[in-house]
Amino acid sequence: MTVVAAFLYHNGRTAAPVTLDDPPPDARDRSSFVWIGLREPEAAELERLQRAYGLHPLAVEDALGGAQLPKLEAFDDQLFVIAATARLEGDGLAWGQTAFFLGRNYLISVRHGSARAHTGLRRQLEAAPGLLSQGPDYVLHAILDFIVDGYLPIIESIEEDVLAMEQRMLGARPGRDDVSRLFRQRRTLIRFQRALGPMSELCGRLAHLELPCVDRSARPYFRDVHDHVLRVESRVAGLREIITSVFEASNLLEQQRQGAITRQLAAWAAILAAPTAIAGIYGMNFRNMPELDTKYGYYVVLGLIVGVCVGLYARFRRMGWL
């Protein structure tokens, strides 16, 4: 059985458990509503809910799919919402979705691929009847806020990882593993942004548009969730900029290292060129070379070579090439 919890609430307090075949309470009774939570349901279970609550077949099909982007659709007096959930798995993200069927007197949540259960949130709301009595649209806000708050630990974990890699790469030559890891984190953030865009649009519509089953008094709560999504988007964008700056700084440092090596090679080549040139002159097979008859010519030439090499070495040291 995939029903996590199913209860009727009256004036914010648990009244009685319900089954998937029980009809919803009278829509004119604004003090009562049903909250049903399902996890990885089978098609037959959603069909039972479809018959009992008059769910739209297209919405039921999307709720079963488990691979939809966040969206909001209105079907007459019913609202259908899909929110994206995420969790870290190694260096990547594992995505899931939670679908909601919102009516005047019921809320049905359908989770796919989400490891964060709503049990604790349900207990928290049940402990505050004044909040729960505001109706199913307030419960929808609470679950959306719960989902968006789950993004923050992911961002913080990626942020710590990126900053640690930045410190390592600025202090030493980056290895292949470091570069590959940064690219993986960049791909993760790009995919995260693809989900955050529709989530932001979804929460913005709930906060600002006239929608069925969402009271005007509930809009400030959805605006708060929308603000949370925008903050997460801002942090993701900042992380992408940090990764880009790490790559640029790493490339600049590598160019600097290569330039230093090039200068060192050029300096040693110049130092070695002097004795090579002098030795090359005296290696020519000409008969009339005055220096060949000089008694101390050999020692003079050796001294000249040493002097030139030492002079060049001292000059390059002052220039910072060696």
PDB file of C-alpha atoms in Angstrom:
ATOM      1  CA  MET A   1       0.000   0.000   0.000  1.00  0.00           C
ATOM      2  CA  THR A   2       1.417   3.391  -0.964  1.00  0.00           C
ATOM      3  CA  VAL A   3      -0.890   5.569   1.124  1.00  0.00           C
ATOM      4  CA  VAL A   4       1.355   7.279   3.673  1.00  0.00           C
ATOM      5  CA  ALA A   5      -1.475   9.066   5.480  1.00  0.00           C
ATOM      6  CA  ALA A   6      -5.104   9.940   4.772  1.00  0.00           C
ATOM      7  CA  PHE A   7      -7.183  11.928   7.273  1.00  0.00           C
ATOM      8  CA  LEU A   8     -10.188  14.159   7.499  1.00  0.00           C
ATOM      9  CA  TYR A   9      -9.507  17.407   9.362  1.00  0.00           C
ATOM     10  CA  HIS A  10     -12.194  19.500  11.041  1.00  0.00           C
ATOM     11  CA  ASN A  11     -11.359  22.961  12.407  1.00  0.00           C
ATOM     12  CA  GLY A  12      -7.674  22.147  12.148  1.00  0.00           C
ATOM     13  CA  ARG A  13      -7.861  18.917  14.130  1.00  0.00           C
ATOM     14  CA  THR A  14      -7.711  15.303  13.015  1.00  0.00           C
ATOM     15  CA  ALA A  15     -11.271  14.037  12.792  1.00  0.00           C
ATOM     16  CA  ALA A  16     -11.041  10.578  11.227  1.00  0.00           C
ATOM     17  CA  PRO A  17      -9.008   8.451   8.809  1.00  0.00           C
ATOM     18  CA  VAL A  18     -10.337   8.147   5.260  1.00  0.00           C
ATOM     19  CA  THR A  19      -9.924   5.650   2.429  1.00  0.00           C
ATOM     20  CA  LEU A  20      -9.250   6.289  -1.236  1.00  0.00           C
ATOM     21  CA  ASP A  21     -12.881   5.574  -2.070  1.00  0.00           C
ATOM     22  CA  ASP A  22     -14.437   7.929   0.481  1.00  0.00           C
ATOM     23  CA  PRO A  23     -15.977  11.031  -1.122  1.00  0.00           C
ATOM     24  CA  PRO A  24     -14.666  14.440  -0.025  1.00  0.00           C
ATOM     25  CA  PRO A  25     -16.634  16.458   2.518  1.00  0.00           C
ATOM     26  CA  ASP A  26     -19.285  18.914   1.376  1.00  0.00           C
ATOM     27  CA  ALA A  27     -17.609  21.842  -0.397  1.00  0.00           C
ATOM     28  CA  ARG A  28     -19.907  24.231   1.478  1.00  0.00           C
ATOM     29  CA  ASP A  29     -18.355  23.150   4.765  1.00  0.00           C
ATOM     30  CA  ARG A  30     -15.208  25.265   4.830  1.00  0.00           C
ATOM     31  CA  SER A  31     -14.197  23.920   8.240  1.00  0.00           C
ATOM     32  CA  SER A  32     -13.403  20.401   6.971  1.00  0.00           C
ATOM     33  CA  PHE A  33     -11.002  19.040   4.383  1.00  0.00           C
ATOM     34  CA  VAL A  34      -9.163  15.832   3.496  1.00  0.00           C
ATOM     35  CA  TRP A  35      -5.393  15.504   3.168  1.00  0.00           C
ATOM     36  CA  ILE A  36      -4.174  12.331   1.473  1.00  0.00           C
ATOM     37  CA  GLY A  37      -0.493  11.608   0.977  1.00  0.00           C
ATOM     38  CA  LEU A  38       0.723   8.918  -1.422  1.00  0.00           C
ATOM     39  CA  ARG A  39       4.197   7.723  -2.333  1.00  0.00           C
ATOM     40  CA  GLU A  40       4.929   5.920  -5.626  1.00  0.00           C
ATOM     41  CA  PRO A  41       1.260   4.982  -6.098  1.00  0.00           C
ATOM     42  CA  GLU A  42      -0.004   2.459  -8.594  1.00  0.00           C
ATOM     43  CA  ALA A  43      -2.337   3.437 -11.400  1.00  0.00           C
ATOM     44  CA  ALA A  44      -5.250   1.613  -9.771  1.00  0.00           C
ATOM     45  CA  GLU A  45      -4.942   3.725  -6.616  1.00  0.00           C
ATOM     46  CA  LEU A  46      -5.036   6.984  -8.543  1.00  0.00           C
ATOM     47  CA  GLU A  47      -8.010   5.696 -10.533  1.00  0.00           C
ATOM     48  CA  ARG A  48      -9.891   5.167  -7.262  1.00  0.00           C
ATOM     49  CA  LEU A  49      -9.091   8.740  -6.246  1.00  0.00           C
ATOM     50  CA  GLN A  50     -10.077   9.962  -9.695  1.00  0.00           C
ATOM     51  CA  ARG A  51     -13.532   8.426  -9.308  1.00  0.00           C
ATOM     52  CA  ALA A  52     -14.003   9.651  -5.736  1.00  0.00           C
ATOM     53  CA  TYR A  53     -12.701  13.207  -6.225  1.00  0.00           C
ATOM     54  CA  GLY A  54     -13.385  13.812  -9.907  1.00  0.00           C
ATOM     55  CA  LEU A  55      -9.709  14.306 -10.776  1.00  0.00           C
ATOM     56  CA  HIS A  56      -8.943  15.315 -14.337  1.00  0.00           C
ATOM     57  CA  PRO A  57      -7.548  12.362 -16.354  1.00  0.00           C
ATOM     58  CA  LEU A  58      -4.700  14.421 -17.847  1.00  0.00           C
ATOM     59  CA  ALA A  59      -3.605  15.471 -14.369  1.00  0.00           C
ATOM     60  CA  VAL A  60      -3.763  11.862 -13.172  1.00  0.00           C
ATOM     61  CA  GLU A  61      -1.595  10.812 -16.114  1.00  0.00           C
ATOM     62  CA  ASP A  62       1.008  13.458 -15.269  1.00  0.00           C
ATOM     63  CA  ALA A  63       0.966  12.497 -11.586  1.00  0.00           C
ATOM     64  CA  LEU A  64       1.782   8.913 -12.539  1.00  0.00           C
ATOM     65  CA  GLY A  65       4.587   9.883 -14.926  1.00  0.00           C
ATOM     66  CA  GLY A  66       7.132  11.004 -12.344  1.00  0.00           C
ATOM     67  CA  ALA A  67       9.272  12.920 -14.870  1.00  0.00           C
ATOM     68  CA  GLN A  68       7.510  16.254 -15.339  1.00  0.00           C
ATOM     69  CA  LEU A  69       8.834  19.781 -15.034  1.00  0.00           C
ATOM     70  CA  PRO A  70       7.239  21.993 -12.368  1.00  0.00           C
ATOM     71  CA  LYS A  71       3.943  23.388 -13.572  1.00  0.00           C
ATOM     72  CA  LEU A  72       0.502  24.607 -12.527  1.00  0.00           C
ATOM     73  CA  GLU A  73      -2.754  23.873 -14.333  1.00  0.00           C
ATOM     74  CA  ALA A  74      -6.350  24.719 -13.479  1.00  0.00           C
ATOM     75  CA  PHE A  75      -9.149  22.272 -14.337  1.00  0.00           C
ATOM     76  CA  ASP A  76     -12.474  23.943 -13.555  1.00  0.00           C
ATOM     77  CA  ASP A  77     -12.612  24.141  -9.740  1.00  0.00           C
ATOM     78  CA  GLN A  78      -9.510  22.007  -9.274  1.00  0.00           C
ATOM     79  CA  LEU A  79      -5.829  22.971  -9.249  1.00  0.00           C
ATOM     80  CA  PHE A  80      -3.052  20.620 -10.332  1.00  0.00           C
ATOM     81  CA  VAL A  81       0.532  21.419  -9.285  1.00  0.00           C
ATOM     82  CA  ILE A  82       3.823  19.614  -9.884  1.00  0.00           C
ATOM     83  CA  ALA A  83       6.894  20.596  -7.843  1.00  0.00           C
ATOM     84  CA  ALA A  84      10.448  19.335  -8.400  1.00  0.00           C
ATOM     85  CA  THR A  85      12.306  17.673  -5.526  1.00  0.00           C
ATOM     86  CA  ALA A  86      16.041  17.030  -5.433  1.00  0.00           C
ATOM     87  CA  ARG A  87      18.647  15.286  -3.318  1.00  0.00           C
ATOM     88  CA  LEU A  88      22.396  14.860  -3.585  1.00  0.00           C
ATOM     89  CA  GLU A  89      23.765  11.516  -4.744  1.00  0.00           C
ATOM     90  CA  GLY A  90      27.554  11.609  -4.942  1.00  0.00           C
ATOM     91  CA  ASP A  91      28.543  14.504  -7.208  1.00  0.00           C
ATOM     92  CA  GLY A  92      25.151  14.698  -8.891  1.00  0.00           C
ATOM     93  CA  LEU A  93      21.490  15.337  -8.167  1.00  0.00           C
ATOM     94  CA  ALA A  94      18.700  12.791  -8.046  1.00  0.00           C
ATOM     95  CA  TRP A  95      15.443  14.395  -9.110  1.00  0.00           C
ATOM     96  CA  GLY A  96      11.913  13.576  -8.133  1.00  0.00           C
ATOM     97  CA  GLN A  97       8.534  15.210  -8.249  1.00  0.00           C
ATOM     98  CA  THR A  98       5.567  15.799  -5.981  1.00  0.00           C
ATOM     99  CA  ALA A  99       2.199  16.297  -7.615  1.00  0.00           C
ATOM    100  CA  PHE A 100      -0.753  17.966  -5.884  1.00  0.00           C
ATOM    101  CA  PHE A 101      -4.488  17.872  -6.536  1.00  0.00           C
ATOM    102  CA  LEU A 102      -6.007  20.852  -4.741  1.00  0.00           C
ATOM    103  CA  GLY A 103      -9.743  21.291  -4.278  1.00  0.00           C
ATOM    104  CA  ARG A 104     -11.852  23.423  -1.996  1.00  0.00           C
ATOM    105  CA  ASN A 105     -12.014  20.657   0.579  1.00  0.00           C
ATOM    106  CA  TYR A 106      -9.147  18.300  -0.217  1.00  0.00           C
ATOM    107  CA  LEU A 107      -5.439  18.087  -0.960  1.00  0.00           C
ATOM    108  CA  ILE A 108      -3.870  14.982  -2.484  1.00  0.00           C
ATOM    109  CA  SER A 109      -0.074  14.796  -2.697  1.00  0.00           C
ATOM    110  CA  VAL A 110       1.693  12.186  -4.847  1.00  0.00           C
ATOM    111  CA  ARG A 111       5.459  11.758  -4.345  1.00  0.00           C
ATOM    112  CA  HIS A 112       7.845  10.156  -6.848  1.00  0.00           C
ATOM    113  CA  GLY A 113      11.585   9.797  -6.184  1.00  0.00           C
ATOM    114  CA  SER A 114      11.574  11.994  -3.082  1.00  0.00           C
ATOM    115  CA  ALA A 115      13.420  10.750  -0.019  1.00  0.00           C
ATOM    116  CA  ARG A 116      12.022  13.484   2.263  1.00  0.00           C
ATOM    117  CA  ALA A 117       8.716  12.319   3.690  1.00  0.00           C
ATOM    118  CA  HIS A 118       5.991  14.756   4.746  1.00  0.00           C
ATOM    119  CA  THR A 119       5.296  12.873   7.979  1.00  0.00           C
ATOM    120  CA  GLY A 120       7.170  15.338  10.171  1.00  0.00           C
ATOM    121  CA  LEU A 121       5.535  18.292   8.440  1.00  0.00           C
ATOM    122  CA  ARG A 122       2.101  16.725   8.931  1.00  0.00           C
ATOM    123  CA  ARG A 123       2.771  16.264  12.646  1.00  0.00           C
ATOM    124  CA  GLN A 124       4.001  19.853  12.866  1.00  0.00           C
ATOM    125  CA  LEU A 125       0.828  21.186  11.236  1.00  0.00           C
ATOM    126  CA  GLU A 126      -1.413  18.934  13.305  1.00  0.00           C
ATOM    127  CA  ALA A 127       0.214  20.418  16.406  1.00  0.00           C
ATOM    128  CA  ALA A 128      -0.915  23.897  15.278  1.00  0.00           C
ATOM    129  CA  PRO A 129      -4.689  23.662  14.629  1.00  0.00           C
ATOM    130  CA  GLY A 130      -4.900  27.411  14.078  1.00  0.00           C
ATOM    131  CA  LEU A 131      -2.700  27.081  10.986  1.00  0.00           C
ATOM    132  CA  LEU A 132      -4.177  23.824   9.731  1.00  0.00           C
ATOM    133  CA  SER A 133      -7.688  25.247   9.993  1.00  0.00           C
ATOM    134  CA  GLN A 134      -6.842  27.719   7.227  1.00  0.00           C
ATOM    135  CA  GLY A 135      -7.533  24.978   4.715  1.00  0.00           C
ATOM    136  CA  PRO A 136      -5.856  22.814   2.076  1.00  0.00           C
ATOM    137  CA  ASP A 137      -4.320  25.782   0.229  1.00  0.00           C
ATOM    138  CA  TYR A 138      -2.292  26.584   3.345  1.00  0.00           C
ATOM    139  CA  VAL A 139      -1.157  22.935   3.500  1.00  0.00           C
ATOM    140  CA  LEU A 140      -0.080  23.220  -0.144  1.00  0.00           C
ATOM    141  CA  HIS A 141       2.003  26.270   0.789  1.00  0.00           C
ATOM    142  CA  ALA A 142       3.579  24.397   3.708  1.00  0.00           C
ATOM    143  CA  ILE A 143       4.613  21.449   1.526  1.00  0.00           C
ATOM    144  CA  LEU A 144       5.993  23.716  -1.219  1.00  0.00           C
ATOM    145  CA  ASP A 145       7.949  25.630   1.413  1.00  0.00           C
ATOM    146  CA  PHE A 146       9.218  22.290   2.762  1.00  0.00           C
ATOM    147  CA  ILE A 147      10.370  21.268  -0.739  1.00  0.00           C
ATOM    148  CA  VAL A 148      12.113  24.590  -1.448  1.00  0.00           C
ATOM    149  CA  ASP A 149      13.829  24.549   1.947  1.00  0.00           C
ATOM    150  CA  GLY A 150      15.227  21.148   0.931  1.00  0.00           C
ATOM    151  CA  TYR A 151      17.158  22.886  -1.858  1.00  0.00           C
ATOM    152  CA  LEU A 152      19.279  24.881   0.600  1.00  0.00           C
ATOM    153  CA  PRO A 153      21.375  21.979   2.002  1.00  0.00           C
ATOM    154  CA  ILE A 154      22.129  20.946  -1.584  1.00  0.00           C
ATOM    155  CA  ILE A 155      23.327  24.441  -2.481  1.00  0.00           C
ATOM    156  CA  GLU A 156      25.375  24.693   0.711  1.00  0.00           C
ATOM    157  CA  SER A 157      27.035  21.334   0.052  1.00  0.00           C
ATOM    158  CA  ILE A 158      27.920  22.276  -3.534  1.00  0.00           C
ATOM    159  CA  GLU A 159      29.098  25.688  -2.340  1.00  0.00           C
ATOM    160  CA  GLU A 160      31.478  24.181   0.231  1.00  0.00           C
ATOM    161  CA  ASP A 161      32.807  21.730  -2.340  1.00  0.00           C
ATOM    162  CA  VAL A 162      33.390  24.454  -4.952  1.00  0.00           C
ATOM    163  CA  LEU A 163      35.108  26.785  -2.464  1.00  0.00           C
ATOM    164  CA  ALA A 164      37.379  23.945  -1.283  1.00  0.00           C
ATOM    165  CA  MET A 165      38.310  23.145  -4.883  1.00  0.00           C
ATOM    166  CA  GLU A 166      38.918  26.859  -5.530  1.00  0.00           C
ATOM    167  CA  GLN A 167      41.357  26.955  -2.619  1.00  0.00           C
ATOM    168  CA  ARG A 168      43.189  23.847  -3.843  1.00  0.00           C
ATOM    169  CA  MET A 169      43.372  24.967  -7.451  1.00  0.00           C
ATOM    170  CA  LEU A 170      44.676  28.420  -6.568  1.00  0.00           C
ATOM    171  CA  GLY A 171      47.364  26.920  -4.340  1.00  0.00           C
ATOM    172  CA  ALA A 172      48.606  24.217  -6.686  1.00  0.00           C
ATOM    173  CA  ARG A 173      48.379  23.103 -10.276  1.00  0.00           C
ATOM    174  CA  PRO A 174      44.885  21.621 -10.817  1.00  0.00           C
ATOM    175  CA  GLY A 175      44.778  17.940 -11.570  1.00  0.00           C
ATOM    176  CA  ARG A 176      42.532  16.163 -14.016  1.00  0.00           C
ATOM    177  CA  ASP A 177      40.268  15.010 -11.184  1.00  0.00           C
ATOM    178  CA  ASP A 178      39.781  18.575  -9.936  1.00  0.00           C
ATOM    179  CA  VAL A 179      38.884  19.856 -13.380  1.00  0.00           C
ATOM    180  CA  SER A 180      36.490  16.950 -13.998  1.00  0.00           C
ATOM    181  CA  ARG A 181      34.835  17.535 -10.627  1.00  0.00           C
ATOM    182  CA  LEU A 182      34.328  21.222 -11.372  1.00  0.00           C
ATOM    183  CA  PHE A 183      32.724  20.377 -14.710  1.00  0.00           C
ATOM    184  CA  ARG A 184      30.398  17.901 -12.960  1.00  0.00           C
ATOM    185  CA  GLN A 185      29.381  20.542 -10.440  1.00  0.00           C
ATOM    186  CA  ARG A 186      28.789  23.011 -13.268  1.00  0.00           C
ATOM    187  CA  ARG A 187      26.498  20.516 -15.038  1.00  0.00           C
ATOM    188  CA  THR A 188      24.663  19.919 -11.756  1.00  0.00           C
ATOM    189  CA  LEU A 189      24.050  23.639 -11.307  1.00  0.00           C
ATOM    190  CA  ILE A 190      22.844  24.033 -14.898  1.00  0.00           C
ATOM    191  CA  ARG A 191      20.292  21.256 -14.379  1.00  0.00           C
ATOM    192  CA  PHE A 192      19.322  22.809 -11.068  1.00  0.00           C
ATOM    193  CA  GLN A 193      18.625  26.119 -12.790  1.00  0.00           C
ATOM    194  CA  ARG A 194      16.448  24.374 -15.365  1.00  0.00           C
ATOM    195  CA  ALA A 195      14.182  23.184 -12.534  1.00  0.00           C
ATOM    196  CA  LEU A 196      14.309  26.412 -10.522  1.00  0.00           C
ATOM    197  CA  GLY A 197      12.984  28.502 -13.404  1.00  0.00           C
ATOM    198  CA  PRO A 198       9.641  26.652 -13.651  1.00  0.00           C
ATOM    199  CA  MET A 199       9.456  26.426  -9.842  1.00  0.00           C
ATOM    200  CA  SER A 200       9.813  30.199  -9.597  1.00  0.00           C
ATOM    201  CA  GLU A 201       7.118  30.697 -12.236  1.00  0.00           C
ATOM    202  CA  LEU A 202       4.838  28.232 -10.437  1.00  0.00           C
ATOM    203  CA  CYS A 203       5.181  29.980  -7.062  1.00  0.00           C
ATOM    204  CA  GLY A 204       4.818  33.393  -8.682  1.00  0.00           C
ATOM    205  CA  ARG A 205       1.496  32.385 -10.246  1.00  0.00           C
ATOM    206  CA  LEU A 206       0.231  31.042  -6.928  1.00  0.00           C
ATOM    207  CA  ALA A 207       1.246  34.299  -5.247  1.00  0.00           C
ATOM    208  CA  HIS A 208      -0.186  36.782  -7.754  1.00  0.00           C
ATOM    209  CA  LEU A 209      -2.966  35.223  -9.868  1.00  0.00           C
ATOM    210  CA  GLU A 210      -6.615  34.541  -9.143  1.00  0.00           C
ATOM    211  CA  LEU A 211      -6.724  30.763  -9.064  1.00  0.00           C
ATOM    212  CA  PRO A 212      -9.401  28.279  -8.030  1.00  0.00           C
ATOM    213  CA  CYS A 213      -9.080  26.874  -4.508  1.00  0.00           C
ATOM    214  CA  VAL A 214      -6.475  29.465  -3.469  1.00  0.00           C
ATOM    215  CA  ASP A 215      -7.858  32.131  -1.163  1.00  0.00           C
ATOM    216  CA  ARG A 216      -6.612  35.684  -1.351  1.00  0.00           C
ATOM    217  CA  SER A 217      -5.440  35.393   2.268  1.00  0.00           C
ATOM    218  CA  ALA A 218      -3.091  32.542   1.262  1.00  0.00           C
ATOM    219  CA  ARG A 219      -1.202  34.574  -1.352  1.00  0.00           C
ATOM    220  CA  PRO A 220       1.290  36.166   1.082  1.00  0.00           C
ATOM    221  CA  TYR A 221       2.379  32.669   2.101  1.00  0.00           C
ATOM    222  CA  PHE A 222       3.020  31.715  -1.518  1.00  0.00           C
ATOM    223  CA  ARG A 223       4.910  34.994  -2.025  1.00  0.00           C
ATOM    224  CA  ASP A 224       7.178  33.916   0.806  1.00  0.00           C
ATOM    225  CA  VAL A 225       7.861  30.606  -0.953  1.00  0.00           C
ATOM    226  CA  HIS A 226       8.488  32.502  -4.192  1.00  0.00           C
ATOM    227  CA  ASP A 227      11.071  34.658  -2.396  1.00  0.00           C
ATOM    228  CA  HIS A 228      12.808  31.506  -1.142  1.00  0.00           C
ATOM    229  CA  VAL A 229      13.006  30.140  -4.682  1.00  0.00           C
ATOM    230  CA  LEU A 230      14.452  33.430  -5.937  1.00  0.00           C
ATOM    231  CA  ARG A 231      17.110  33.336  -3.224  1.00  0.00           C
ATOM    232  CA  VAL A 232      18.075  29.802  -4.210  1.00  0.00           C
ATOM    233  CA  GLU A 233      18.238  30.891  -7.863  1.00  0.00           C
ATOM    234  CA  SER A 234      20.519  33.772  -6.881  1.00  0.00           C
ATOM    235  CA  ARG A 235      22.861  31.442  -4.987  1.00  0.00           C
ATOM    236  CA  VAL A 236      22.979  28.986  -7.887  1.00  0.00           C
ATOM    237  CA  ALA A 237      23.835  31.814 -10.281  1.00  0.00           C
ATOM    238  CA  GLY A 238      26.549  32.979  -7.878  1.00  0.00           C
ATOM    239  CA  LEU A 239      27.998  29.465  -7.704  1.00  0.00           C
ATOM    240  CA  ARG A 240      28.143  29.254 -11.490  1.00  0.00           C
ATOM    241  CA  GLU A 241      30.048  32.542 -11.538  1.00  0.00           C
ATOM    242  CA  ILE A 242      32.452  31.211  -8.892  1.00  0.00           C
ATOM    243  CA  ILE A 243      33.114  28.089 -10.976  1.00  0.00           C
ATOM    244  CA  THR A 244      33.737  30.266 -14.042  1.00  0.00           C
ATOM    245  CA  SER A 245      36.124  32.489 -12.061  1.00  0.00           C
ATOM    246  CA  VAL A 246      37.944  29.403 -10.743  1.00  0.00           C
ATOM    247  CA  PHE A 247      38.511  28.213 -14.303  1.00  0.00           C
ATOM    248  CA  GLU A 248      39.690  31.657 -15.404  1.00  0.00           C
ATOM    249  CA  ALA A 249      42.001  32.070 -12.401  1.00  0.00           C
ATOM    250  CA  SER A 250      43.363  28.568 -12.910  1.00  0.00           C
ATOM    251  CA  ASN A 251      44.074  29.314 -16.574  1.00  0.00           C
ATOM    252  CA  LEU A 252      45.794  32.586 -15.675  1.00  0.00           C
ATOM    253  CA  LEU A 253      47.944  30.850 -13.068  1.00  0.00           C
ATOM    254  CA  GLU A 254      48.839  28.114 -15.547  1.00  0.00           C
ATOM    255  CA  GLN A 255      49.804  30.720 -18.142  1.00  0.00           C
ATOM    256  CA  GLN A 256      51.895  32.461 -15.493  1.00  0.00           C
ATOM    257  CA  ARG A 257      53.660  29.184 -14.649  1.00  0.00           C
ATOM    258  CA  GLN A 258      54.275  28.478 -18.323  1.00  0.00           C
ATOM    259  CA  GLY A 259      55.607  32.010 -18.801  1.00  0.00           C
ATOM    260  CA  ALA A 260      57.994  31.563 -15.864  1.00  0.00           C
ATOM    261  CA  ILE A 261      59.228  28.255 -17.293  1.00  0.00           C
ATOM    262  CA  THR A 262      59.636  29.847 -20.725  1.00  0.00           C
ATOM    263  CA  ARG A 263      61.697  32.697 -19.251  1.00  0.00           C
ATOM    264  CA  GLN A 264      63.906  30.236 -17.369  1.00  0.00           C
ATOM    265  CA  LEU A 265      64.511  28.192 -20.509  1.00  0.00           C
ATOM    266  CA  ALA A 266      65.265  31.352 -22.501  1.00  0.00           C
ATOM    267  CA  ALA A 267      67.717  32.540 -19.813  1.00  0.00           C
ATOM    268  CA  TRP A 268      69.616  29.245 -19.704  1.00  0.00           C
ATOM    269  CA  ALA A 269      69.633  29.094 -23.498  1.00  0.00           C
ATOM    270  CA  ALA A 270      71.198  32.567 -23.599  1.00  0.00           C
ATOM    271  CA  ILE A 271      73.789  31.574 -20.983  1.00  0.00           C
ATOM    272  CA  LEU A 272      74.694  28.433 -22.911  1.00  0.00           C
ATOM    273  CA  ALA A 273      74.772  30.335 -26.195  1.00  0.00           C
ATOM    274  CA  ALA A 274      77.804  32.408 -25.131  1.00  0.00           C
ATOM    275  CA  PRO A 275      80.286  29.526 -24.614  1.00  0.00           C
ATOM    276  CA  THR A 276      78.828  27.776 -27.631  1.00  0.00           C
ATOM    277  CA  ALA A 277      79.506  30.818 -29.809  1.00  0.00           C
ATOM    278  CA  ILE A 278      83.055  31.313 -28.459  1.00  0.00           C
ATOM    279  CA  ALA A 279      83.870  27.614 -28.778  1.00  0.00           C
ATOM    280  CA  GLY A 280      82.422  27.625 -32.269  1.00  0.00           C
ATOM    281  CA  ILE A 281      84.744  30.421 -33.332  1.00  0.00           C
ATOM    282  CA  TYR A 282      87.824  28.609 -32.102  1.00  0.00           C
ATOM    283  CA  GLY A 283      86.642  25.380 -33.616  1.00  0.00           C
ATOM    284  CA  MET A 284      86.961  26.766 -37.142  1.00  0.00           C
ATOM    285  CA  ASN A 285      89.859  25.275 -39.123  1.00  0.00           C
ATOM    286  CA  PHE A 286      91.658  28.428 -40.292  1.00  0.00           C
ATOM    287  CA  ARG A 287      95.453  28.413 -40.493  1.00  0.00           C
ATOM    288  CA  ASN A 288      96.067  32.074 -39.626  1.00  0.00           C
ATOM    289  CA  MET A 289      94.403  32.658 -36.219  1.00  0.00           C
ATOM    290  CA  PRO A 290      96.566  34.990 -34.052  1.00  0.00           C
ATOM    291  CA  GLU A 291      95.123  33.692 -30.816  1.00  0.00           C
ATOM    292  CA  LEU A 292      96.424  30.164 -31.540  1.00  0.00           C
ATOM    293  CA  ASP A 293      99.985  31.317 -30.881  1.00  0.00           C
ATOM    294  CA  THR A 294      99.171  33.107 -27.622  1.00  0.00           C
ATOM    295  CA  LYS A 295     100.810  31.353 -24.673  1.00  0.00           C
ATOM    296  CA  TYR A 296      97.874  31.825 -22.290  1.00  0.00           C
ATOM    297  CA  GLY A 297      95.128  32.055 -24.920  1.00  0.00           C
ATOM    298  CA  TYR A 298      93.397  28.888 -23.739  1.00  0.00           C
ATOM    299  CA  TYR A 299      93.053  30.171 -20.191  1.00  0.00           C
ATOM    300  CA  VAL A 300      91.965  33.593 -21.405  1.00  0.00           C
ATOM    301  CA  VAL A 301      89.183  32.060 -23.488  1.00  0.00           C
ATOM    302  CA  LEU A 302      88.058  29.875 -20.572  1.00  0.00           C
ATOM    303  CA  GLY A 303      87.997  32.921 -18.301  1.00  0.00           C
ATOM    304  CA  LEU A 304      86.060  34.857 -20.908  1.00  0.00           C
ATOM    305  CA  ILE A 305      83.471  32.084 -21.155  1.00  0.00           C
ATOM    306  CA  VAL A 306      83.096  31.866 -17.390  1.00  0.00           C
ATOM    307  CA  GLY A 307      82.872  35.649 -17.067  1.00  0.00           C
ATOM    308  CA  VAL A 308      80.217  35.973 -19.744  1.00  0.00           C
ATOM    309  CA  CYS A 309      78.156  33.123 -18.249  1.00  0.00           C
ATOM    310  CA  VAL A 310      78.379  34.539 -14.711  1.00  0.00           C
ATOM    311  CA  GLY A 311      77.492  38.015 -15.981  1.00  0.00           C
ATOM    312  CA  LEU A 312      74.445  36.719 -17.863  1.00  0.00           C
ATOM    313  CA  TYR A 313      73.336  34.641 -14.877  1.00  0.00           C
ATOM    314  CA  ALA A 314      73.569  37.655 -12.553  1.00  0.00           C
ATOM    315  CA  ARG A 315      71.624  39.805 -15.019  1.00  0.00           C
ATOM    316  CA  PHE A 316      68.834  37.247 -15.405  1.00  0.00           C
ATOM    317  CA  ARG A 317      68.645  36.828 -11.613  1.00  0.00           C
ATOM    318  CA  ARG A 318      68.127  40.574 -11.210  1.00  0.00           C
ATOM    319  CA  MET A 319      65.403  40.445 -13.847  1.00  0.00           C
ATOM    320  CA  GLY A 320      63.654  37.627 -12.007  1.00  0.00           C
ATOM    321  CA  TRP A 321      64.036  35.141 -14.833  1.00  0.00           C
ATOM    322  CA  LEU A 322      66.070  32.710 -12.730  1.00  0.00           C
TER     323      LEU A 322
END
